[in-house]
Amino acid sequence: MPLIPSPINQAAGKAKSLLAERSVRAQIAEASRGLEQADVVLFFAEGPGQIYQLDTWLETFERLADQGMSTGVVLMDALSARQALDSTSLPLLFTRSMEQIEKQLAAMGTKAICYVNNSQRNFTMLRFNGPAHIHLNHGESEKASMVSNQLKAYDYACVAGPAAVERIREAIPRFDLAHLVQIGRPQLDALTPSGPSARIRVLYAPTWEGDSQAMAYSSITALGERILAQLQADDRFEVRFRPHPKTGDVSGEARKSITALKSNYTSLLDPTADAGQSLVWADVAICDISAMSYDAVALNVPLLLAGDRDCKLRQGLPADQLLGHANGLADRVAALAASGVSGRQKQLAQYFFATTEPGGATEKLGQLLRSV
């Protein structure tokens, strides 16, 4: 898979962000959304291309705020801050100055700083003594990025469950497992199940191509057209196509594939903002090795797993839930919808997630944040 760097696009994005700074500060002030007090903050230093990582946590932290926890969001990119104004009710601090962030958090007596990725600027923020530094990540999967040595830098790393603890123990030498806190997936706690449908609802939610061969899990180029064509042609199905928002960012081949698929299957594009809500809509989910497939397991949505990378999820699923080359896909999907969640998939839910009880994961996260 050819990886295509985009320094010109990156420079253009930074320039747009710089030009937007003054107006974004004014918008935050006019909306009375400035951060004045927070015991806990979400820290996000990246531009809007990665803001989906932050978005996955906003509703969870809004629920914690409704429960009385003083929370807010710290952003270092103007365009991301502008998007956050629309996507969350939480108060915002926007600045490119790490010194200003530290000064304000110290003045507020902030007790915890939460990180949704391993951005390089996280590690500048980590120099700040006092608050607990807590890594949340933005999903559970067996991708290589989930076992980064960078986890050692944080006071605590929240993980979904026993599988993540085992994975980190095996992959990261000299890691102190006492720093891991199993919380499940709080993002899945507030989803609303869809009502009954006359047709079988199928979600195809492939991941992106990744920024290296080690992270190349996407089925878009090899199977995307084959999957969507078979499902769309069969009246038994209502189909939604939800590609990862970063698809095509680094691979010319993936960019060509996603452009063609979006053009040819415009009517199938998922209109739902929340990825978890898309999963609970589905009777069957077709996913790559990514957070979407593991969330399908947690939510008891019958899963067809694409890709041939060896992993615990692939090992644990029955053979008829491994997509392979997607031969005879329509009948396989119909059979899986009829049979429901397999016993082996239910066992995997217990292995990957500390809790799948509604509200249980948010409670576990809240307990950690209140304890620091």
mmCIF file of C-alpha atoms in Angstrom:
data_model
loop_
_atom_site.group_PDB
_atom_site.id
_atom_site.type_symbol
_atom_site.label_atom_id
_atom_site.label_comp_id
_atom_site.label_asym_id
_atom_site.label_seq_id
_atom_site.Cartn_x
_atom_site.Cartn_y
_atom_site.Cartn_z
ATOM 1 C CA MET A 1 0.000 0.000 0.000
ATOM 2 C CA PRO A 2 1.694 3.235 -1.116
ATOM 3 C CA LEU A 3 1.659 5.863 1.590
ATOM 4 C CA ILE A 4 1.482 9.439 0.368
ATOM 5 C CA PRO A 5 2.710 12.212 2.681
ATOM 6 C CA SER A 6 0.785 15.466 2.430
ATOM 7 C CA PRO A 7 2.999 18.289 3.771
ATOM 8 C CA ILE A 8 1.238 20.806 1.522
ATOM 9 C CA ASN A 9 -2.172 19.833 2.896
ATOM 10 C CA GLN A 10 -0.826 19.924 6.436
ATOM 11 C CA ALA A 11 0.664 23.381 5.911
ATOM 12 C CA ALA A 12 -2.590 24.625 4.395
ATOM 13 C CA GLY A 13 -4.531 23.288 7.368
ATOM 14 C CA LYS A 14 -2.233 25.038 9.823
ATOM 15 C CA ALA A 15 -2.552 28.300 7.899
ATOM 16 C CA LYS A 16 -6.359 28.094 7.965
ATOM 17 C CA SER A 17 -6.254 27.434 11.691
ATOM 18 C CA LEU A 18 -4.010 30.433 12.335
ATOM 19 C CA LEU A 19 -6.269 32.715 10.313
ATOM 20 C CA ALA A 20 -9.317 31.515 12.251
ATOM 21 C CA GLU A 21 -7.902 32.094 15.741
ATOM 22 C CA ARG A 22 -9.261 35.582 16.375
ATOM 23 C CA SER A 23 -12.770 34.797 15.164
ATOM 24 C CA VAL A 24 -12.897 31.535 17.116
ATOM 25 C CA ARG A 25 -11.912 33.271 20.344
ATOM 26 C CA ALA A 26 -14.643 35.818 19.676
ATOM 27 C CA GLN A 27 -17.192 33.065 19.035
ATOM 28 C CA ILE A 28 -16.335 31.332 22.306
ATOM 29 C CA ALA A 29 -16.649 34.620 24.196
ATOM 30 C CA GLU A 30 -19.912 35.621 22.494
ATOM 31 C CA ALA A 31 -21.414 32.237 23.325
ATOM 32 C CA SER A 32 -20.236 32.512 26.959
ATOM 33 C CA ARG A 33 -18.572 29.137 26.512
ATOM 34 C CA GLY A 34 -15.156 29.942 27.948
ATOM 35 C CA LEU A 35 -13.696 27.527 30.492
ATOM 36 C CA GLU A 36 -13.655 29.088 33.960
ATOM 37 C CA GLN A 37 -13.617 26.068 36.268
ATOM 38 C CA ALA A 38 -13.002 22.355 35.730
ATOM 39 C CA ASP A 39 -11.832 19.541 37.941
ATOM 40 C CA VAL A 40 -11.422 17.349 34.843
ATOM 41 C CA VAL A 41 -10.549 18.351 31.273
ATOM 42 C CA LEU A 42 -10.271 16.618 27.927
ATOM 43 C CA PHE A 43 -7.088 17.702 26.132
ATOM 44 C CA PHE A 44 -7.007 17.782 22.334
ATOM 45 C CA ALA A 45 -4.151 19.332 20.356
ATOM 46 C CA GLU A 46 -4.920 18.138 16.819
ATOM 47 C CA GLY A 47 -6.734 19.667 13.866
ATOM 48 C CA PRO A 48 -10.212 18.813 12.576
ATOM 49 C CA GLY A 49 -8.924 15.823 10.606
ATOM 50 C CA GLN A 50 -8.543 13.947 13.882
ATOM 51 C CA ILE A 51 -11.395 15.506 15.847
ATOM 52 C CA TYR A 52 -13.427 12.302 15.610
ATOM 53 C CA GLN A 53 -11.084 11.066 18.360
ATOM 54 C CA LEU A 54 -12.365 13.800 20.668
ATOM 55 C CA ASP A 55 -15.954 13.525 19.484
ATOM 56 C CA THR A 56 -16.202 9.944 20.726
ATOM 57 C CA TRP A 57 -15.804 11.194 24.314
ATOM 58 C CA LEU A 58 -17.846 14.399 24.358
ATOM 59 C CA GLU A 59 -21.214 12.852 25.158
ATOM 60 C CA THR A 60 -19.674 10.761 27.944
ATOM 61 C CA PHE A 61 -18.200 13.856 29.569
ATOM 62 C CA GLU A 62 -21.475 15.725 29.133
ATOM 63 C CA ARG A 63 -23.163 12.928 31.087
ATOM 64 C CA LEU A 64 -20.514 13.222 33.795
ATOM 65 C CA ALA A 65 -21.139 16.975 33.890
ATOM 66 C CA ASP A 66 -24.875 16.317 34.289
ATOM 67 C CA GLN A 67 -23.973 14.128 37.270
ATOM 68 C CA GLY A 68 -22.202 17.072 38.914
ATOM 69 C CA MET A 69 -18.613 16.640 37.735
ATOM 70 C CA SER A 70 -16.919 19.900 36.736
ATOM 71 C CA THR A 71 -15.575 19.238 33.229
ATOM 72 C CA GLY A 72 -14.277 21.101 30.175
ATOM 73 C CA VAL A 73 -12.297 20.786 26.958
ATOM 74 C CA VAL A 74 -8.844 22.209 26.175
ATOM 75 C CA LEU A 75 -8.032 22.635 22.473
ATOM 76 C CA MET A 76 -4.913 23.884 20.691
ATOM 77 C CA ASP A 77 -6.303 24.214 17.145
ATOM 78 C CA ALA A 78 -8.755 26.947 16.170
ATOM 79 C CA LEU A 79 -10.667 24.905 13.591
ATOM 80 C CA SER A 80 -11.120 22.063 16.075
ATOM 81 C CA ALA A 81 -12.311 24.569 18.674
ATOM 82 C CA ARG A 82 -14.858 25.936 16.203
ATOM 83 C CA GLN A 83 -16.202 22.438 15.589
ATOM 84 C CA ALA A 84 -16.325 21.749 19.324
ATOM 85 C CA LEU A 85 -18.493 24.845 19.800
ATOM 86 C CA ASP A 86 -21.150 23.120 17.713
ATOM 87 C CA SER A 87 -20.658 19.539 18.886
ATOM 88 C CA THR A 88 -20.628 19.912 22.675
ATOM 89 C CA SER A 89 -22.155 22.003 25.435
ATOM 90 C CA LEU A 90 -18.995 21.715 27.557
ATOM 91 C CA PRO A 91 -16.975 24.893 28.248
ATOM 92 C CA LEU A 92 -13.876 25.368 26.095
ATOM 93 C CA LEU A 93 -10.365 26.719 26.486
ATOM 94 C CA PHE A 94 -8.669 27.433 23.171
ATOM 95 C CA THR A 95 -5.041 28.543 23.002
ATOM 96 C CA ARG A 96 -1.847 27.518 21.233
ATOM 97 C CA SER A 97 0.161 28.432 24.326
ATOM 98 C CA MET A 98 1.073 25.498 26.552
ATOM 99 C CA GLU A 99 2.154 28.009 29.192
ATOM 100 C CA GLN A 100 -1.312 29.582 29.189
ATOM 101 C CA ILE A 101 -2.960 26.166 29.497
ATOM 102 C CA GLU A 102 -0.795 25.236 32.467
ATOM 103 C CA LYS A 103 -1.427 28.601 34.122
ATOM 104 C CA GLN A 104 -5.202 28.348 33.800
ATOM 105 C CA LEU A 105 -5.422 24.709 34.867
ATOM 106 C CA ALA A 106 -3.262 25.480 37.898
ATOM 107 C CA ALA A 107 -5.479 28.438 38.808
ATOM 108 C CA MET A 108 -8.590 26.251 38.535
ATOM 109 C CA GLY A 109 -7.043 23.456 40.592
ATOM 110 C CA THR A 110 -7.747 20.935 37.835
ATOM 111 C CA LYS A 111 -7.296 17.403 39.162
ATOM 112 C CA ALA A 112 -7.220 15.320 35.965
ATOM 113 C CA ILE A 113 -6.243 15.808 32.324
ATOM 114 C CA CYS A 114 -7.615 13.183 29.931
ATOM 115 C CA TYR A 115 -6.073 12.330 26.562
ATOM 116 C CA VAL A 116 -7.903 10.723 23.641
ATOM 117 C CA ASN A 117 -4.812 9.869 21.556
ATOM 118 C CA ASN A 118 -1.008 9.884 21.674
ATOM 119 C CA SER A 119 -0.435 13.239 19.986
ATOM 120 C CA GLN A 120 3.121 14.540 20.292
ATOM 121 C CA ARG A 121 1.826 17.585 22.139
ATOM 122 C CA ASN A 122 0.371 15.349 24.818
ATOM 123 C CA PHE A 123 3.912 14.772 25.955
ATOM 124 C CA THR A 124 4.526 18.481 26.403
ATOM 125 C CA MET A 125 1.341 18.690 28.466
ATOM 126 C CA LEU A 126 2.602 15.793 30.562
ATOM 127 C CA ARG A 127 5.336 18.004 32.016
ATOM 128 C CA PHE A 128 2.624 19.735 34.064
ATOM 129 C CA ASN A 129 2.863 18.525 37.666
ATOM 130 C CA GLY A 130 -0.187 18.218 39.869
ATOM 131 C CA PRO A 131 -3.130 16.838 37.882
ATOM 132 C CA ALA A 132 -3.379 13.140 37.108
ATOM 133 C CA HIS A 133 -2.672 12.439 33.439
ATOM 134 C CA ILE A 134 -5.133 9.829 32.160
ATOM 135 C CA HIS A 135 -5.036 8.172 28.744
ATOM 136 C CA LEU A 136 -8.478 7.282 27.377
ATOM 137 C CA ASN A 137 -7.696 6.483 23.727
ATOM 138 C CA HIS A 138 -10.659 6.511 21.323
ATOM 139 C CA GLY A 139 -11.691 2.877 20.936
ATOM 140 C CA GLU A 140 -10.888 -0.747 21.720
ATOM 141 C CA SER A 141 -9.191 -2.932 19.117
ATOM 142 C CA GLU A 142 -6.189 -5.156 18.495
ATOM 143 C CA LYS A 143 -4.484 -2.676 16.186
ATOM 144 C CA ALA A 144 -0.773 -2.140 16.762
ATOM 145 C CA SER A 145 -1.464 1.399 17.998
ATOM 146 C CA MET A 146 -3.203 -0.010 21.072
ATOM 147 C CA VAL A 147 0.061 -1.311 22.528
ATOM 148 C CA SER A 148 2.259 1.765 22.245
ATOM 149 C CA ASN A 149 5.166 2.192 24.647
ATOM 150 C CA GLN A 150 3.846 5.747 25.044
ATOM 151 C CA LEU A 151 1.302 4.435 27.544
ATOM 152 C CA LYS A 152 4.073 4.435 30.144
ATOM 153 C CA ALA A 153 3.999 8.227 30.201
ATOM 154 C CA TYR A 154 0.542 8.517 31.775
ATOM 155 C CA ASP A 155 -0.453 8.119 35.410
ATOM 156 C CA TYR A 156 -3.347 5.902 34.349
ATOM 157 C CA ALA A 157 -4.441 4.309 31.094
ATOM 158 C CA CYS A 158 -8.092 3.390 30.778
ATOM 159 C CA VAL A 159 -8.691 0.165 28.869
ATOM 160 C CA ALA A 160 -11.833 -1.682 27.909
ATOM 161 C CA GLY A 161 -11.234 -4.930 29.755
ATOM 162 C CA PRO A 162 -9.155 -8.049 30.438
ATOM 163 C CA ALA A 163 -8.112 -8.513 26.798
ATOM 164 C CA ALA A 164 -6.414 -5.115 26.728
ATOM 165 C CA VAL A 165 -4.547 -5.849 29.952
ATOM 166 C CA GLU A 166 -3.315 -9.141 28.513
ATOM 167 C CA ARG A 167 -2.360 -7.487 25.222
ATOM 168 C CA ILE A 168 -0.350 -4.748 26.944
ATOM 169 C CA ARG A 169 1.354 -7.212 29.287
ATOM 170 C CA GLU A 170 2.500 -9.300 26.323
ATOM 171 C CA ALA A 171 3.536 -6.434 24.044
ATOM 172 C CA ILE A 172 5.029 -3.686 26.241
ATOM 173 C CA PRO A 173 8.090 -4.699 28.269
ATOM 174 C CA ARG A 174 8.511 -3.240 31.750
ATOM 175 C CA PHE A 175 4.987 -1.805 31.848
ATOM 176 C CA ASP A 176 3.450 -1.451 35.316
ATOM 177 C CA LEU A 177 0.004 -3.024 34.963
ATOM 178 C CA ALA A 178 -1.135 -1.215 38.107
ATOM 179 C CA HIS A 179 -1.504 1.880 35.916
ATOM 180 C CA LEU A 180 -4.271 0.223 33.858
ATOM 181 C CA VAL A 181 -7.911 0.802 34.791
ATOM 182 C CA GLN A 182 -10.565 -1.394 33.179
ATOM 183 C CA ILE A 183 -13.674 0.663 32.448
ATOM 184 C CA GLY A 184 -15.449 -0.918 29.463
ATOM 185 C CA ARG A 185 -16.707 1.481 26.777
ATOM 186 C CA PRO A 186 -18.566 4.476 28.280
ATOM 187 C CA GLN A 187 -19.500 5.709 24.796
ATOM 188 C CA LEU A 188 -21.903 2.786 24.453
ATOM 189 C CA ASP A 189 -23.898 3.624 27.578
ATOM 190 C CA ALA A 190 -26.353 6.137 26.119
ATOM 191 C CA LEU A 191 -27.357 4.547 22.820
ATOM 192 C CA THR A 192 -30.987 4.227 21.727
ATOM 193 C CA PRO A 193 -31.914 0.918 20.050
ATOM 194 C CA SER A 194 -33.825 1.161 16.781
ATOM 195 C CA GLY A 195 -37.327 -0.209 16.396
ATOM 196 C CA PRO A 196 -38.207 -3.258 14.299
ATOM 197 C CA SER A 197 -37.727 -3.249 10.530
ATOM 198 C CA ALA A 198 -39.262 -5.294 7.729
ATOM 199 C CA ARG A 199 -35.831 -5.658 6.151
ATOM 200 C CA ILE A 200 -32.493 -6.856 7.512
ATOM 201 C CA ARG A 201 -30.392 -3.827 8.437
ATOM 202 C CA VAL A 202 -26.718 -4.203 7.501
ATOM 203 C CA LEU A 203 -23.924 -1.806 8.403
ATOM 204 C CA TYR A 204 -20.649 -1.935 6.471
ATOM 205 C CA ALA A 205 -18.157 0.097 8.516
ATOM 206 C CA PRO A 206 -14.582 -0.404 7.263
ATOM 207 C CA THR A 207 -11.595 1.257 8.888
ATOM 208 C CA TRP A 208 -9.058 3.486 7.128
ATOM 209 C CA GLU A 209 -5.842 2.349 5.451
ATOM 210 C CA GLY A 210 -3.566 3.353 8.334
ATOM 211 C CA ASP A 211 -0.307 5.271 8.240
ATOM 212 C CA SER A 212 1.945 2.202 7.960
ATOM 213 C CA GLN A 213 1.803 -1.417 6.846
ATOM 214 C CA ALA A 214 1.435 -2.451 10.483
ATOM 215 C CA MET A 215 -1.777 -0.403 10.642
ATOM 216 C CA ALA A 216 -3.211 -1.456 7.256
ATOM 217 C CA TYR A 217 -6.457 -3.173 8.265
ATOM 218 C CA SER A 218 -8.907 -1.674 5.765
ATOM 219 C CA SER A 219 -11.083 -3.795 3.467
ATOM 220 C CA ILE A 220 -12.145 -0.793 1.362
ATOM 221 C CA THR A 221 -9.884 -1.393 -1.627
ATOM 222 C CA ALA A 222 -10.032 -5.190 -1.750
ATOM 223 C CA LEU A 223 -13.664 -5.817 -0.823
ATOM 224 C CA GLY A 224 -15.636 -2.578 -0.601
ATOM 225 C CA GLU A 225 -17.216 -2.729 -4.052
ATOM 226 C CA ARG A 226 -17.891 -6.469 -3.762
ATOM 227 C CA ILE A 227 -19.636 -6.075 -0.400
ATOM 228 C CA LEU A 228 -21.812 -3.100 -1.292
ATOM 229 C CA ALA A 229 -22.792 -4.401 -4.735
ATOM 230 C CA GLN A 230 -24.033 -7.731 -3.363
ATOM 231 C CA LEU A 231 -25.997 -6.170 -0.527
ATOM 232 C CA GLN A 232 -27.549 -3.357 -2.550
ATOM 233 C CA ALA A 233 -28.767 -5.812 -5.191
ATOM 234 C CA ASP A 234 -30.766 -7.844 -2.650
ATOM 235 C CA ASP A 235 -34.157 -6.499 -1.539
ATOM 236 C CA ARG A 236 -33.899 -8.316 1.775
ATOM 237 C CA PHE A 237 -31.480 -5.696 3.075
ATOM 238 C CA GLU A 238 -31.411 -2.093 4.148
ATOM 239 C CA VAL A 239 -27.746 -1.132 3.887
ATOM 240 C CA ARG A 240 -25.662 1.651 5.389
ATOM 241 C CA PHE A 241 -22.066 2.385 4.443
ATOM 242 C CA ARG A 242 -19.959 4.079 7.121
ATOM 243 C CA PRO A 243 -16.288 4.420 6.073
ATOM 244 C CA HIS A 244 -13.743 5.705 8.580
ATOM 245 C CA PRO A 245 -13.436 9.518 8.253
ATOM 246 C CA LYS A 246 -9.684 9.278 7.576
ATOM 247 C CA THR A 247 -10.042 6.868 4.647
ATOM 248 C CA GLY A 248 -7.858 8.030 1.766
ATOM 249 C CA ASP A 249 -5.745 10.400 3.842
ATOM 250 C CA VAL A 250 -2.424 8.683 3.117
ATOM 251 C CA SER A 251 -2.997 6.106 0.378
ATOM 252 C CA GLY A 252 -3.718 7.078 -3.207
ATOM 253 C CA GLU A 253 -5.283 3.670 -3.828
ATOM 254 C CA ALA A 254 -7.603 4.012 -0.838
ATOM 255 C CA ARG A 255 -8.470 7.574 -1.866
ATOM 256 C CA LYS A 256 -9.457 6.366 -5.325
ATOM 257 C CA SER A 257 -11.538 3.529 -3.854
ATOM 258 C CA ILE A 258 -13.417 5.654 -1.338
ATOM 259 C CA THR A 259 -14.142 8.346 -3.927
ATOM 260 C CA ALA A 260 -15.633 5.754 -6.275
ATOM 261 C CA LEU A 261 -17.649 4.034 -3.543
ATOM 262 C CA LYS A 262 -19.099 7.289 -2.235
ATOM 263 C CA SER A 263 -20.070 8.236 -5.772
ATOM 264 C CA ASN A 264 -21.561 4.864 -6.703
ATOM 265 C CA TYR A 265 -23.332 4.243 -3.389
ATOM 266 C CA THR A 266 -24.307 7.742 -2.284
ATOM 267 C CA SER A 267 -27.732 6.572 -1.143
ATOM 268 C CA LEU A 268 -26.135 4.068 1.246
ATOM 269 C CA LEU A 269 -23.927 6.538 3.131
ATOM 270 C CA ASP A 270 -24.719 6.422 6.826
ATOM 271 C CA PRO A 271 -26.556 9.588 7.941
ATOM 272 C CA THR A 272 -25.968 8.913 11.644
ATOM 273 C CA ALA A 273 -23.466 11.096 13.492
ATOM 274 C CA ASP A 274 -22.664 8.656 16.293
ATOM 275 C CA ALA A 275 -20.870 5.440 15.326
ATOM 276 C CA GLY A 276 -22.331 3.531 18.248
ATOM 277 C CA GLN A 277 -25.828 4.566 17.235
ATOM 278 C CA SER A 278 -25.128 3.146 13.781
ATOM 279 C CA LEU A 279 -24.222 -0.187 15.348
ATOM 280 C CA VAL A 280 -27.378 -0.482 17.447
ATOM 281 C CA TRP A 281 -29.375 0.292 14.291
ATOM 282 C CA ALA A 282 -27.867 -2.752 12.563
ATOM 283 C CA ASP A 283 -29.012 -6.374 12.586
ATOM 284 C CA VAL A 284 -25.597 -7.370 11.195
ATOM 285 C CA ALA A 285 -22.329 -5.397 11.138
ATOM 286 C CA ILE A 286 -19.509 -5.982 8.647
ATOM 287 C CA CYS A 287 -16.319 -4.471 10.044
ATOM 288 C CA ASP A 288 -12.546 -4.675 9.847
ATOM 289 C CA ILE A 289 -10.272 -5.151 12.842
ATOM 290 C CA SER A 290 -11.069 -1.795 14.396
ATOM 291 C CA ALA A 291 -12.987 -0.260 17.273
ATOM 292 C CA MET A 292 -16.222 -0.741 15.331
ATOM 293 C CA SER A 293 -15.921 -4.532 15.356
ATOM 294 C CA TYR A 294 -15.199 -4.654 19.086
ATOM 295 C CA ASP A 295 -18.077 -2.292 19.815
ATOM 296 C CA ALA A 296 -20.334 -4.601 17.801
ATOM 297 C CA VAL A 297 -19.260 -7.404 20.129
ATOM 298 C CA ALA A 298 -19.993 -5.278 23.201
ATOM 299 C CA LEU A 299 -23.418 -4.316 21.859
ATOM 300 C CA ASN A 300 -24.388 -7.883 20.885
ATOM 301 C CA VAL A 301 -24.648 -7.035 17.189
ATOM 302 C CA PRO A 302 -23.889 -10.101 15.015
ATOM 303 C CA LEU A 303 -20.494 -9.439 13.421
ATOM 304 C CA LEU A 304 -18.919 -10.452 10.119
ATOM 305 C CA LEU A 305 -15.204 -9.737 10.507
ATOM 306 C CA ALA A 306 -13.172 -8.720 7.452
ATOM 307 C CA GLY A 307 -9.432 -9.224 7.131
ATOM 308 C CA ASP A 308 -7.076 -12.120 7.745
ATOM 309 C CA ARG A 309 -4.761 -10.656 10.393
ATOM 310 C CA ASP A 310 -4.407 -13.034 13.302
ATOM 311 C CA CYS A 311 -5.934 -11.649 16.488
ATOM 312 C CA LYS A 312 -7.947 -12.787 19.504
ATOM 313 C CA LEU A 313 -11.190 -11.559 17.966
ATOM 314 C CA ARG A 314 -10.647 -13.550 14.781
ATOM 315 C CA GLN A 315 -9.590 -16.618 16.779
ATOM 316 C CA GLY A 316 -12.674 -16.400 18.977
ATOM 317 C CA LEU A 317 -15.375 -15.971 16.344
ATOM 318 C CA PRO A 318 -17.000 -18.963 14.598
ATOM 319 C CA ALA A 319 -15.769 -19.609 11.050
ATOM 320 C CA ASP A 320 -19.068 -18.451 9.541
ATOM 321 C CA GLN A 321 -18.475 -14.995 11.043
ATOM 322 C CA LEU A 322 -15.181 -14.513 9.175
ATOM 323 C CA LEU A 323 -15.878 -12.624 5.956
ATOM 324 C CA GLY A 324 -13.088 -14.057 3.800
ATOM 325 C CA HIS A 325 -13.547 -13.020 0.155
ATOM 326 C CA ALA A 326 -17.229 -12.167 0.743
ATOM 327 C CA ASN A 327 -18.446 -15.013 -1.468
ATOM 328 C CA GLY A 328 -22.194 -15.643 -1.213
ATOM 329 C CA LEU A 329 -22.415 -12.649 1.094
ATOM 330 C CA ALA A 330 -26.145 -11.992 0.883
ATOM 331 C CA ASP A 331 -27.177 -15.448 2.081
ATOM 332 C CA ARG A 332 -24.501 -15.426 4.780
ATOM 333 C CA VAL A 333 -25.742 -12.098 6.121
ATOM 334 C CA ALA A 334 -29.345 -13.296 6.098
ATOM 335 C CA ALA A 335 -28.381 -16.476 7.964
ATOM 336 C CA LEU A 336 -26.413 -14.531 10.573
ATOM 337 C CA ALA A 337 -29.300 -12.127 11.127
ATOM 338 C CA ALA A 338 -31.659 -15.072 11.597
ATOM 339 C CA SER A 339 -29.417 -16.945 14.041
ATOM 340 C CA GLY A 340 -28.522 -13.896 16.132
ATOM 341 C CA VAL A 341 -25.455 -13.413 18.302
ATOM 342 C CA SER A 342 -23.409 -16.589 18.628
ATOM 343 C CA GLY A 343 -22.389 -17.970 21.998
ATOM 344 C CA ARG A 344 -18.740 -17.470 21.093
ATOM 345 C CA GLN A 345 -19.317 -13.800 20.323
ATOM 346 C CA LYS A 346 -21.008 -13.390 23.714
ATOM 347 C CA GLN A 347 -17.960 -14.944 25.383
ATOM 348 C CA LEU A 348 -15.732 -12.470 23.542
ATOM 349 C CA ALA A 349 -17.767 -9.588 24.968
ATOM 350 C CA GLN A 350 -16.826 -10.712 28.484
ATOM 351 C CA TYR A 351 -13.180 -11.046 27.462
ATOM 352 C CA PHE A 352 -12.845 -7.657 25.791
ATOM 353 C CA PHE A 353 -15.007 -5.533 28.109
ATOM 354 C CA ALA A 354 -14.952 -5.101 31.872
ATOM 355 C CA THR A 355 -18.672 -4.370 31.750
ATOM 356 C CA THR A 356 -21.363 -4.222 29.102
ATOM 357 C CA GLU A 357 -24.131 -3.287 31.544
ATOM 358 C CA PRO A 358 -25.847 -0.026 30.502
ATOM 359 C CA GLY A 359 -24.290 2.797 32.508
ATOM 360 C CA GLY A 360 -21.634 0.572 34.051
ATOM 361 C CA ALA A 361 -18.687 1.896 32.057
ATOM 362 C CA THR A 362 -19.547 5.549 32.692
ATOM 363 C CA GLU A 363 -19.768 4.745 36.395
ATOM 364 C CA LYS A 364 -16.321 3.131 36.357
ATOM 365 C CA LEU A 365 -14.805 6.142 34.580
ATOM 366 C CA GLY A 366 -16.486 8.522 36.999
ATOM 367 C CA GLN A 367 -15.107 6.582 39.957
ATOM 368 C CA LEU A 368 -11.572 6.932 38.598
ATOM 369 C CA LEU A 369 -11.897 10.648 37.884
ATOM 370 C CA ARG A 370 -13.354 11.361 41.320
ATOM 371 C CA SER A 371 -10.595 9.387 43.023
ATOM 372 C CA VAL A 372 -7.634 11.408 41.724
#
